[in-house]
Amino acid sequence: MPTLHVVLGDQLSHSLPLFDAVGTSDRVLLMEVAAEATHVPHHPKKLVLVFSAMRHFAAELEGRGFNVDYIELDTPASRGSFSDTLAGYLAASDADAIRVTHPSEYRVLTEIEGWSDAFGLPVDILPDPRFVVSPGEFATWAEGRKQLVMEQFYRKVRQQTGLLIDDGKPTGGKWNYDKDNRKPPRGKLDFPAPFHVAPDPVTKTCIGLVRERFANHFGDIDPFWFAVTAADAERAAEHFFEHALALFGDYQDAMLNDESFLYHSVLSQYLNLGLLDPLALCREAERRYRAGQAPLNAVEGFIRQIIGWREFVRGVYWLQMPEYSERNFLRASTPLPAAYWGGETDMACVAGAVRQTREHAYSHHIQRLMVTGNLALLLGVAPEEIHRWYLAVYADAYEWVEMPNTLGMATFADGGVIGTKPYAASGSYINKMSDYCSGCRYDVKQREGDSACPFNYLYWDFLIRHEERLGSNRRMSLIYAQLRKMDDTRRKGIERDARRFRRTLEASSG
Ligand code: FAD
Ligand code: DLZ
Ligand code: SF4
């Protein structure tokens, strides 16, 4: 009774229970398929990362003695989608059952749920234990709560894991040291570049494949330096702990035009593929704190991103899908400006964040949230368009993590599931936390007119347009009180500037 064990491209973890259940006559199948590369136009670096990591993982499985079948993209056996490719494979297979680990995306779950009928075989979907909190546990935690507050969830996970807990209390007396993590990037700072791996022959083949097949996708393929095996991803993590963790906290929110990574870990693309274990990373960070190698604000901040935010957004995704993807609380409908795909813009911060994205398939959290996210929020970009952009351009992007960050945290399309108020900001936040404004044609200090920083009037225009929906939000009462005191001339000036700016965008998108 041979069973076919299907392994998806972000399930590259030897610890998955699926591998414990593989019998000697069973087969393990990995499939490269065009649909996964093109349902959004993924960044070429991401495509190389996924294909090369899948190929290396398959070789490791063979080395462990499994019977592995690997379907490469450029072969007739790869027929477009997972389902079509599987149909072709099964026609020449004696498998009488299929086993697969629960996929990370709702879209793929729906596809897999059709396999049993399509192929007339039982399909066993195993849970994915690579998270601290399962979707069921999250649903239990969420039940009956009026508002899902990440901080409350995070404290529960800290207690559950014992991470940074001393005698049942948070280490150092506080749960959260975020206030210490907002230093602007001033003075002489020495940034360690992330760990680089030279492409091996397998990766070079994948680079050639992606260059040939997906030349029209936004993003630079060279230089390619991502790790593509768990062993190298571990080295990248070690490099981060050794060279960046100590200052990770202080400069977590800082942005620089000529520096993409600062003290960030640049590990999310490995975590999300399954090459790194999130809990092991957190335990190593804690060990470094206890050994006196990194301060508490850095280590707590790093752990909170992983067992707090990362787990929280996954919980929200599985709790709220598929309805979540339809959310558009602010009725946003503006087309995505061409600047997001590298089109001309005079906004130095947007141009800088998009350039780094094109070069590295990476930008750090504050660029995603407070530059590209903030602009999309203030302009009212249609949620589907901005969601597809974030899913396409980052090496770490999978819908389960990208969508709640985009529709919840960045654009408030979910109406307050992830955060209690929109993260809207004027130019002064970006000016405080970055060096973008000094090289910008706009003046961040000016509020009105053609030379004023667009964020300054778009911010107020956003508040004016959404007064009905947001005016009663208690966390926005101070800012709305300020708006209500604003005289008519100033309001009209804001609306005029915002209209003019939108026309400029339309012209440049045209
Ligand atoms: P670090 O700053 O070093 O943080 C450490 C780790 O914490 C990250 O590797 C990541 O695993 C985790 N983390 C931090 N913040 C978050 C968060 N908000 N949600 C989930 N995990 C978090 N992250 C993704 O992994 N995939 C995405 O597709 C993605 N899309 C995003 C879209 C928007 C609009 C925003 C605002 C954020 C998004 N994030 C996403 C979260 C965050 O920006 C990235 O995890 C982070 O920038 C990855 O870089 P890093 O590994 O250097 O992270
Ligand atoms: C991201 C991605 C890409 C580009 N290609 C493949 C592929 O060819 N085969 C595969 O198994 N997985 C790929 N992936 C990752 C999948 O999109 C990911 O596993 C699903 O989104 C899980 O729901
Ligand atoms: Fe961005 Fe405004 Fe600063 Fe220009 S002035 S870089 S648009 S925040």
Coordinates of C-alpha atoms and ligand atoms in Angstrom, one line a residue:
M1 CA 0.0 0.0 0.0
P2 CA 2.4 2.8 -1.1
T3 CA 1.6 6.3 0.0
L4 CA 2.7 9.4 -1.8
H5 CA 4.1 12.0 0.5
V6 CA 3.8 15.5 -1.1
V7 CA 6.2 18.2 0.2
L8 CA 5.5 21.8 -0.7
G9 CA 8.1 24.4 -1.3
D10 CA 7.9 26.1 2.1
Q11 CA 7.9 22.8 4.0
L12 CA 11.6 22.2 3.9
S13 CA 12.0 21.0 7.5
H14 CA 13.4 17.5 8.3
S15 CA 11.5 17.7 11.6
L16 CA 8.1 17.5 10.0
P17 CA 6.1 14.5 11.3
L18 CA 5.3 13.6 7.7
F19 CA 8.8 12.1 7.3
D20 CA 8.3 9.9 10.4
A21 CA 5.4 8.2 8.5
V22 CA 7.2 7.4 5.3
G23 CA 7.3 3.6 4.7
T24 CA 10.0 1.8 2.7
S25 CA 7.7 1.4 -0.4
D26 CA 6.4 5.0 -0.2
R27 CA 7.6 7.9 -2.3
V28 CA 8.2 11.5 -1.5
L29 CA 7.3 14.1 -4.2
L30 CA 8.4 17.7 -4.7
M31 CA 7.1 19.6 -7.6
E32 CA 8.2 22.9 -9.2
V33 CA 5.2 24.4 -10.9
A34 CA 4.7 27.6 -12.9
A35 CA 1.5 28.6 -11.1
E36 CA 3.3 29.1 -7.8
A37 CA 5.8 31.4 -9.5
T38 CA 3.3 33.5 -11.4
H39 CA 0.0 33.7 -9.4
V40 CA 1.8 36.9 -8.4
P41 CA 5.0 37.9 -10.2
H42 CA 7.4 36.8 -7.5
H43 CA 10.8 38.6 -7.3
P44 CA 13.4 36.6 -9.2
K45 CA 15.6 36.3 -6.1
K46 CA 12.7 34.6 -4.3
L47 CA 12.2 32.2 -7.1
V48 CA 15.8 31.2 -7.1
L49 CA 15.7 30.9 -3.4
V50 CA 12.7 28.6 -3.4
F51 CA 13.7 26.4 -6.3
S52 CA 17.3 26.0 -5.1
A53 CA 16.3 25.3 -1.5
M54 CA 13.7 22.7 -2.8
R55 CA 16.4 21.0 -4.9
H56 CA 18.9 20.9 -2.0
F57 CA 16.2 19.6 0.4
A58 CA 15.3 16.8 -2.1
A59 CA 18.9 15.8 -2.3
E60 CA 19.1 15.7 1.5
L61 CA 16.0 13.5 1.7
E62 CA 17.6 11.1 -0.8
G63 CA 20.7 11.1 1.4
R64 CA 18.4 10.1 4.3
G65 CA 17.3 7.1 2.3
F66 CA 13.9 8.3 1.1
N67 CA 12.6 7.4 -2.4
V68 CA 12.3 10.9 -3.8
D69 CA 10.7 12.1 -7.0
Y70 CA 11.5 15.6 -8.0
I71 CA 9.7 17.4 -10.9
E72 CA 11.7 20.3 -12.3
L73 CA 10.0 23.3 -13.8
D74 CA 11.5 23.0 -17.2
T75 CA 10.4 19.4 -17.8
P76 CA 7.1 18.2 -19.4
A77 CA 6.1 16.6 -16.1
S78 CA 5.6 20.1 -14.6
R79 CA 2.2 20.9 -16.0
G80 CA 1.3 24.3 -14.6
S81 CA -0.4 23.8 -11.2
F82 CA 0.2 21.4 -8.3
S83 CA -3.0 19.6 -9.2
D84 CA -2.3 19.2 -12.9
T85 CA 1.3 18.1 -12.2
L86 CA 0.1 15.6 -9.6
A87 CA -2.5 14.2 -12.0
G88 CA 0.2 13.5 -14.6
Y89 CA 2.4 11.9 -11.9
L90 CA -0.3 9.7 -10.5
A91 CA -1.2 8.3 -13.9
A92 CA 2.1 6.4 -13.8
S93 CA 2.2 5.7 -10.0
D94 CA 0.9 2.9 -7.9
A95 CA 0.2 5.2 -4.9
D96 CA -3.1 4.4 -3.2
A97 CA -3.1 7.3 -0.7
I98 CA -1.6 10.8 -0.5
R99 CA -0.2 12.5 2.6
V100 CA 0.8 16.1 2.8
T101 CA 1.5 18.6 5.6
H102 CA -1.1 21.4 6.0
P103 CA -0.2 24.1 3.5
S104 CA 0.6 27.6 4.8
E105 CA -1.8 29.4 2.5
Y106 CA -5.6 29.1 2.2
R107 CA -5.4 29.2 -1.6
V108 CA -3.3 26.0 -1.6
L109 CA -5.5 24.3 1.1
T110 CA -8.5 24.8 -1.2
E111 CA -6.6 23.2 -4.0
I112 CA -5.5 20.2 -1.9
E113 CA -9.0 19.7 -0.6
G114 CA -10.0 18.9 -4.2
W115 CA -7.4 16.1 -4.6
S116 CA -9.4 13.3 -3.0
D117 CA -12.3 13.7 -5.5
A118 CA -10.0 14.5 -8.4
F119 CA -7.8 11.5 -8.0
G120 CA -10.1 9.0 -6.1
L121 CA -7.5 8.6 -3.4
P122 CA -7.7 9.3 0.4
V123 CA -5.8 12.5 1.2
D124 CA -4.4 12.9 4.7
I125 CA -3.5 16.5 5.7
L126 CA -1.1 16.5 8.7
P127 CA -0.8 19.5 11.1
D128 CA 2.2 21.8 10.6
P129 CA 3.9 21.9 14.1
R130 CA 6.5 24.5 13.1
F131 CA 4.7 27.2 15.1
V132 CA 4.4 27.6 18.8
V133 CA 0.7 28.1 18.8
S134 CA -1.6 26.0 16.6
P135 CA -4.6 27.5 14.8
G136 CA -6.9 25.6 17.2
E137 CA -5.1 27.0 20.2
F138 CA -5.2 30.5 18.8
A139 CA -9.0 30.2 18.2
T140 CA -9.4 29.1 21.8
W141 CA -7.4 32.1 23.0
A142 CA -9.3 34.4 20.7
E143 CA -12.8 33.2 21.7
G144 CA -14.9 35.8 23.4
R145 CA -12.4 38.5 23.1
K146 CA -13.7 41.8 21.8
Q147 CA -10.3 42.8 20.5
L148 CA -7.4 40.6 19.7
V149 CA -4.4 42.4 21.3
M150 CA -1.0 41.1 20.2
E151 CA 0.6 42.2 23.5
Q152 CA -1.8 40.0 25.5
F153 CA -1.2 37.1 23.2
Y154 CA 2.5 37.6 23.4
R155 CA 2.5 37.5 27.2
K156 CA 0.6 34.2 27.1
V157 CA 3.2 32.7 24.7
R158 CA 6.1 34.0 26.9
Q159 CA 4.6 32.2 29.8
Q160 CA 3.9 29.1 27.7
T161 CA 7.4 28.8 26.4
G162 CA 9.2 30.2 29.5
L163 CA 11.2 32.5 27.3
L164 CA 12.6 35.5 29.3
I165 CA 10.6 34.4 32.4
D166 CA 12.1 34.4 35.9
D167 CA 10.0 32.9 38.7
G168 CA 6.9 33.3 36.6
K169 CA 7.6 37.0 36.0
P170 CA 9.1 38.8 32.9
T171 CA 12.8 39.0 33.0
G172 CA 13.9 42.5 34.0
G173 CA 10.4 43.3 35.4
K174 CA 8.8 44.5 32.1
W175 CA 7.2 42.5 29.3
N176 CA 8.1 44.9 26.6
Y177 CA 11.1 47.2 26.0
D178 CA 9.8 48.7 22.8
K179 CA 10.3 52.3 24.1
D180 CA 14.1 51.6 24.1
N181 CA 14.0 50.5 20.5
R182 CA 13.4 53.7 18.7
K183 CA 16.8 55.3 18.2
P184 CA 17.3 57.4 15.1
P185 CA 20.3 56.4 13.0
R186 CA 22.6 59.3 14.0
G187 CA 26.4 59.2 14.5
K188 CA 28.9 56.7 13.2
L189 CA 27.4 53.3 13.0
D190 CA 29.0 50.2 11.7
F191 CA 26.6 47.8 10.1
P192 CA 27.5 44.1 9.6
A193 CA 26.2 43.0 6.2
P194 CA 24.0 39.8 6.3
F195 CA 25.7 36.5 5.8
H196 CA 26.4 35.8 2.1
V197 CA 26.6 32.4 0.5
A198 CA 28.2 32.1 -3.0
P199 CA 25.9 30.3 -5.4
D200 CA 26.8 26.6 -5.9
P201 CA 26.1 24.8 -9.2
V202 CA 22.5 24.0 -8.2
T203 CA 21.8 27.6 -7.4
K204 CA 23.5 28.7 -10.6
T205 CA 21.2 26.4 -12.6
C206 CA 18.2 27.9 -10.9
I207 CA 19.5 31.4 -11.6
G208 CA 19.7 30.5 -15.3
L209 CA 16.2 29.0 -15.2
V210 CA 14.6 32.0 -13.5
R211 CA 16.5 34.4 -15.8
E212 CA 15.1 32.6 -18.8
R213 CA 11.5 32.0 -17.7
F214 CA 10.7 35.0 -15.5
A215 CA 12.7 37.8 -17.1
N216 CA 9.6 40.1 -16.9
H217 CA 9.3 39.9 -13.1
F218 CA 10.3 43.0 -11.1
G219 CA 13.6 42.6 -9.2
D220 CA 17.3 42.0 -9.7
I221 CA 18.6 38.5 -9.7
D222 CA 22.2 39.4 -9.1
P223 CA 24.0 39.4 -6.8
F224 CA 22.4 36.2 -5.3
W225 CA 23.7 35.5 -1.8
F226 CA 20.8 33.8 0.1
A227 CA 21.4 30.6 1.9
V228 CA 19.6 27.7 0.3
T229 CA 20.2 24.9 2.9
A230 CA 19.4 24.6 6.6
A231 CA 23.1 24.4 7.4
D232 CA 23.8 27.7 5.7
A233 CA 20.7 29.3 7.2
E234 CA 22.0 28.3 10.6
R235 CA 25.3 30.0 9.7
A236 CA 23.4 33.2 8.7
A237 CA 21.6 33.1 12.1
E238 CA 24.9 32.6 14.0
H239 CA 26.3 35.6 12.0
F240 CA 23.3 37.7 13.1
F241 CA 23.6 36.7 16.8
E242 CA 27.4 37.4 16.7
H243 CA 27.4 40.7 14.9
A244 CA 24.0 42.4 15.0
L245 CA 21.7 41.2 17.8
A246 CA 23.3 43.5 20.4
L247 CA 22.2 46.6 18.5
F248 CA 19.1 45.1 16.9
G249 CA 16.8 46.7 19.5
D250 CA 18.2 50.2 19.5
Y251 CA 18.0 50.7 15.8
Q252 CA 15.1 48.5 15.0
D253 CA 13.0 51.4 13.6
A254 CA 15.8 53.3 11.9
M255 CA 16.0 53.7 8.1
L256 CA 18.9 54.8 5.8
N257 CA 19.0 55.4 2.1
D258 CA 22.3 53.6 1.5
E259 CA 22.0 50.8 4.1
S260 CA 19.3 48.1 3.6
F261 CA 19.8 45.8 6.6
L262 CA 21.2 47.8 9.5
Y263 CA 21.0 45.5 12.5
H264 CA 18.1 43.4 11.3
S265 CA 18.4 39.6 11.2
V266 CA 17.4 39.1 7.5
L267 CA 16.2 35.6 8.5
S268 CA 12.5 35.7 7.7
Q269 CA 13.0 34.1 4.2
Y270 CA 14.7 31.1 5.9
L271 CA 12.2 30.9 8.7
N272 CA 9.2 30.9 6.3
L273 CA 10.7 28.2 4.1
G274 CA 11.3 26.0 7.2
L275 CA 15.1 26.1 7.1
L276 CA 15.2 27.6 10.6
D277 CA 13.2 26.8 13.7
P278 CA 11.7 29.9 15.3
L279 CA 11.7 28.6 18.8
A280 CA 15.4 27.6 18.6
L281 CA 16.3 31.1 17.4
C282 CA 14.5 32.6 20.4
R283 CA 16.2 30.2 22.8
E284 CA 19.6 31.1 21.3
A285 CA 18.8 34.9 21.6
E286 CA 17.8 34.3 25.3
R287 CA 21.1 32.4 25.9
R288 CA 23.0 35.3 24.5
Y289 CA 21.3 37.7 26.9
R290 CA 21.9 35.4 29.9
A291 CA 25.6 35.1 28.8
G292 CA 25.9 38.9 28.8
Q293 CA 26.4 39.1 25.1
A294 CA 23.3 41.2 24.2
P295 CA 21.1 43.6 26.1
L296 CA 17.5 42.9 27.2
N297 CA 15.9 45.4 24.9
A298 CA 17.4 43.7 21.9
V299 CA 16.7 40.2 22.9
E300 CA 13.2 40.9 24.1
G301 CA 12.5 42.8 20.9
F302 CA 13.7 40.0 18.7
I303 CA 11.8 37.3 20.6
R304 CA 8.6 39.5 20.5
Q305 CA 8.8 39.7 16.7
I306 CA 8.9 36.0 16.5
I307 CA 6.7 34.5 19.2
G308 CA 4.6 37.6 19.3
W309 CA 4.0 39.1 15.9
R310 CA 4.8 36.2 13.7
E311 CA 2.6 33.8 15.7
F312 CA -0.1 36.4 16.1
V313 CA -0.5 37.2 12.4
R314 CA -0.6 33.5 11.5
G315 CA -3.3 32.9 14.2
V316 CA -5.4 35.8 12.8
Y317 CA -4.9 34.5 9.2
W318 CA -6.3 31.0 9.9
L319 CA -9.0 32.4 12.2
Q320 CA -10.4 34.8 9.7
M321 CA -9.8 33.3 6.3
P322 CA -11.2 33.4 3.7
E323 CA -13.3 36.4 4.7
Y324 CA -10.2 38.3 5.8
S325 CA -8.9 38.6 2.2
E326 CA -12.1 40.5 1.2
R327 CA -11.8 43.2 3.9
N328 CA -11.8 46.8 2.7
F329 CA -13.0 48.8 5.8
L330 CA -11.9 52.1 4.3
R331 CA -13.4 51.4 0.9
A332 CA -10.0 52.0 -0.7
S333 CA -9.9 51.9 -4.5
T334 CA -6.9 53.9 -5.7
P335 CA -4.8 52.0 -8.2
L336 CA -1.3 51.1 -7.0
P337 CA 1.1 53.9 -8.2
A338 CA 3.7 53.0 -10.7
A339 CA 6.4 54.1 -8.2
Y340 CA 5.9 50.7 -6.4
W341 CA 7.2 49.0 -9.5
G342 CA 10.2 51.3 -9.8
G343 CA 8.4 54.2 -11.8
E344 CA 9.7 57.7 -11.4
T345 CA 8.9 59.5 -8.1
D346 CA 10.4 62.5 -6.4
M347 CA 9.6 61.0 -2.9
A348 CA 13.1 60.0 -1.8
C349 CA 11.8 57.6 0.9
V350 CA 9.6 55.7 -1.5
A351 CA 12.2 55.6 -4.2
G352 CA 14.8 54.4 -1.7
A353 CA 12.6 51.6 -0.2
V354 CA 11.5 50.4 -3.7
R355 CA 15.1 50.4 -4.9
Q356 CA 16.2 48.3 -1.9
T357 CA 13.3 46.0 -2.6
R358 CA 14.2 45.6 -6.2
E359 CA 17.9 44.9 -5.3
H360 CA 17.4 42.5 -2.4
A361 CA 13.8 41.3 -2.3
Y362 CA 14.0 42.8 1.1
S363 CA 13.2 45.9 3.0
H364 CA 12.9 46.0 6.7
H365 CA 9.7 46.3 8.8
I366 CA 9.6 50.1 9.2
Q367 CA 10.1 50.7 5.5
R368 CA 7.3 48.3 4.7
L369 CA 5.0 49.8 7.4
M370 CA 5.9 53.5 7.5
V371 CA 7.0 54.2 3.9
T372 CA 5.3 52.0 1.3
G373 CA 2.5 50.9 3.7
N374 CA 1.9 54.5 5.0
L375 CA 1.7 55.9 1.4
A376 CA -0.8 53.1 0.4
L377 CA -2.9 53.8 3.5
L378 CA -3.0 57.6 3.0
L379 CA -3.7 57.3 -0.7
G380 CA -6.3 54.6 -0.2
V381 CA -4.8 52.0 -2.5
A382 CA -7.1 49.1 -3.2
P383 CA -6.3 46.3 -0.7
E384 CA -6.1 43.6 -3.4
E385 CA -3.5 45.6 -5.3
I386 CA -1.2 46.5 -2.4
H387 CA -1.5 42.9 -1.0
R388 CA -0.4 41.4 -4.4
W389 CA 2.5 43.8 -4.5
Y390 CA 3.8 42.8 -1.0
L391 CA 3.3 39.2 -1.8
A392 CA 5.3 39.5 -5.0
V393 CA 8.3 41.6 -4.1
Y394 CA 9.7 40.1 -0.9
A395 CA 11.7 36.9 -0.5
D396 CA 9.9 36.1 2.8
A397 CA 6.4 36.7 1.4
Y398 CA 3.7 34.0 1.9
E399 CA 0.1 35.0 2.3
W400 CA -0.3 33.8 5.9
V401 CA 2.2 36.4 7.1
E402 CA 2.0 39.0 4.4
M403 CA -1.8 39.5 4.3
P404 CA -2.4 40.3 7.9
N405 CA 0.5 42.7 7.9
T406 CA -0.7 44.4 4.8
L407 CA -4.5 44.4 5.3
G408 CA -4.2 44.8 9.1
M409 CA -1.1 46.5 10.2
A410 CA -0.2 48.7 7.2
T411 CA -3.5 49.7 5.6
F412 CA -6.3 49.1 8.2
A413 CA -8.3 47.3 5.6
D414 CA -9.3 44.8 8.2
G415 CA -11.0 47.6 10.2
G416 CA -9.1 46.9 13.5
V417 CA -8.4 43.2 13.8
I418 CA -4.6 43.5 14.0
G419 CA -4.3 47.0 15.4
T420 CA -6.7 49.3 17.1
K421 CA -6.0 52.3 14.9
P422 CA -4.3 53.0 11.5
Y423 CA -0.5 53.5 11.5
A424 CA -1.0 56.8 9.6
A425 CA 1.9 59.3 9.9
S426 CA 3.0 62.6 8.3
G427 CA 6.6 63.2 7.0
S428 CA 8.0 64.1 10.4
Y429 CA 8.1 60.4 11.5
I430 CA 10.2 59.5 8.5
N431 CA 12.4 62.5 8.9
K432 CA 13.1 61.6 12.6
M433 CA 13.9 57.9 11.8
S434 CA 15.8 58.2 8.6
D435 CA 18.1 60.2 6.4
Y436 CA 15.8 60.2 3.4
C437 CA 14.4 63.8 3.7
S438 CA 17.8 65.5 3.3
G439 CA 18.0 64.2 -0.2
C440 CA 14.4 64.8 -1.2
R441 CA 13.1 67.4 -3.6
Y442 CA 10.1 67.8 -1.2
D443 CA 10.5 69.8 2.1
V444 CA 9.4 67.8 5.1
K445 CA 8.9 70.9 7.1
Q446 CA 6.4 72.5 4.7
R447 CA 2.8 71.7 5.2
E448 CA 1.3 73.1 2.0
G449 CA 2.0 73.7 -1.7
D450 CA 3.9 72.0 -4.4
S451 CA 7.2 71.7 -2.4
A452 CA 5.6 70.3 0.7
C453 CA 6.2 66.7 1.7
P454 CA 3.2 64.8 0.3
F455 CA 2.9 62.8 3.5
N456 CA 2.1 66.0 5.4
Y457 CA -1.1 66.9 3.5
L458 CA -2.0 63.3 2.6
Y459 CA -2.1 62.6 6.3
W460 CA -4.7 65.3 7.0
D461 CA -6.6 64.5 3.8
F462 CA -6.8 60.9 5.0
L463 CA -8.3 62.0 8.3
I464 CA -10.7 64.3 6.6
R465 CA -11.9 61.6 4.2
H466 CA -12.4 59.1 6.9
E467 CA -13.8 61.3 9.7
E468 CA -17.1 59.3 9.7
R469 CA -15.4 56.0 10.1
L470 CA -12.4 56.9 12.3
G471 CA -13.6 60.1 14.1
S472 CA -15.2 58.0 17.0
N473 CA -12.1 55.8 17.5
R474 CA -11.0 56.6 21.0
R475 CA -7.3 56.3 20.2
M476 CA -7.7 59.0 17.5
S477 CA -9.7 61.5 19.6
L478 CA -6.8 63.9 20.1
I479 CA -5.9 64.1 16.4
Y480 CA -9.6 64.5 15.4
A481 CA -9.9 67.2 18.0
Q482 CA -7.1 69.0 16.3
L483 CA -8.7 68.5 12.9
R484 CA -12.0 69.9 14.1
K485 CA -10.3 73.1 15.2
M486 CA -8.8 73.5 11.7
D487 CA -10.2 76.4 9.7
D488 CA -11.8 76.0 6.4
T489 CA -9.1 77.6 4.3
R490 CA -6.5 75.2 5.7
R491 CA -8.8 72.2 5.1
K492 CA -9.4 73.3 1.5
G493 CA -5.7 73.8 1.0
I494 CA -5.0 70.2 2.2
E495 CA -7.7 68.8 -0.1
R496 CA -6.4 70.8 -3.1
D497 CA -2.8 69.6 -2.5
A498 CA -3.9 66.0 -2.2
R499 CA -5.9 66.3 -5.4
R500 CA -2.9 67.8 -7.2
F501 CA -0.6 65.0 -5.9
R502 CA -3.0 62.3 -7.0
R503 CA -3.2 63.8 -10.5
T504 CA 0.7 63.7 -10.7
L505 CA 0.5 60.0 -9.8
E506 CA -2.1 59.3 -12.4
A507 CA 0.0 61.1 -15.0
S508 CA 3.1 59.1 -14.1
S509 CA 1.2 55.8 -14.1
G510 CA -0.4 56.6 -17.4
Ligands
FAD1 P1 13.8 41.3 11.9 O1 13.5 42.7 12.0 O2 15.2 40.8 12.1 O3 12.8 40.5 12.9 C1 13.1 39.2 13.3 C2 12.0 38.2 12.8 O4 10.7 38.6 13.4 C3 11.7 38.3 11.3 O5 12.6 37.4 10.6 C4 10.3 37.7 11.2 O6 10.3 36.3 11.1 C5 9.7 38.2 12.5 N1 8.8 39.4 12.4 C6 9.1 40.7 12.6 N2 8.0 41.4 12.4 C7 7.0 40.6 12.0 C8 5.7 40.8 11.7 N3 5.1 42.1 11.7 N4 5.0 39.8 11.3 C9 5.5 38.5 11.3 N5 6.8 38.3 11.6 C10 7.5 39.3 12.0 N6 7.2 39.2 7.2 C11 7.3 38.1 6.5 O7 8.0 37.2 7.1 N7 6.7 37.9 5.3 C12 6.0 38.8 4.7 O8 5.4 38.6 3.6 C13 5.8 40.1 5.4 N8 5.1 41.1 4.8 C14 4.9 42.3 5.5 C15 4.1 43.3 4.9 C16 4.0 44.5 5.5 C17 3.1 45.5 4.9 C18 4.6 44.7 6.8 C19 4.4 46.0 7.5 C20 5.4 43.7 7.4 C21 5.6 42.5 6.7 N9 6.3 41.5 7.3 C22 6.4 40.3 6.6 C23 6.9 41.6 8.6 C24 8.4 42.1 8.7 O9 8.4 43.3 7.9 C25 9.4 41.1 8.2 O10 9.2 39.9 8.9 C26 10.8 41.6 8.4 O11 11.0 42.8 7.8 C27 11.8 40.5 7.9 O12 13.1 41.0 8.0 P2 14.1 40.4 9.1 O13 14.1 38.9 9.0 O14 15.3 41.2 9.0 O15 13.3 40.8 10.4
DLZ2 C1 6.8 30.2 -3.5 C2 6.8 29.0 -4.3 C3 7.2 29.0 -5.6 C4 7.7 30.2 -6.3 N1 7.3 27.8 -6.3 C5 7.0 26.6 -5.8 C6 7.0 25.4 -6.5 O1 7.3 25.4 -7.7 N2 6.6 24.3 -5.8 C7 6.3 24.3 -4.5 O2 6.0 23.2 -4.0 N3 6.2 25.4 -3.8 C8 6.6 26.6 -4.4 N4 6.5 27.8 -3.7 C9 6.0 27.7 -2.3 C10 4.5 27.5 -2.3 O3 3.9 28.6 -2.9 C11 4.0 27.3 -0.9 O4 4.5 26.1 -0.5 C12 2.6 27.4 -0.8 O5 2.2 28.7 -0.8 C13 2.1 26.8 0.5 O6 0.8 27.1 0.7
SF4_3 FE1 9.6 61.1 2.1 FE2 8.5 63.5 2.6 FE3 10.9 63.0 3.5 FE4 10.6 63.3 0.9 S1 10.3 64.9 2.5 S2 11.8 61.7 1.9 S3 8.5 62.4 0.7 S4 9.1 62.0 4.1

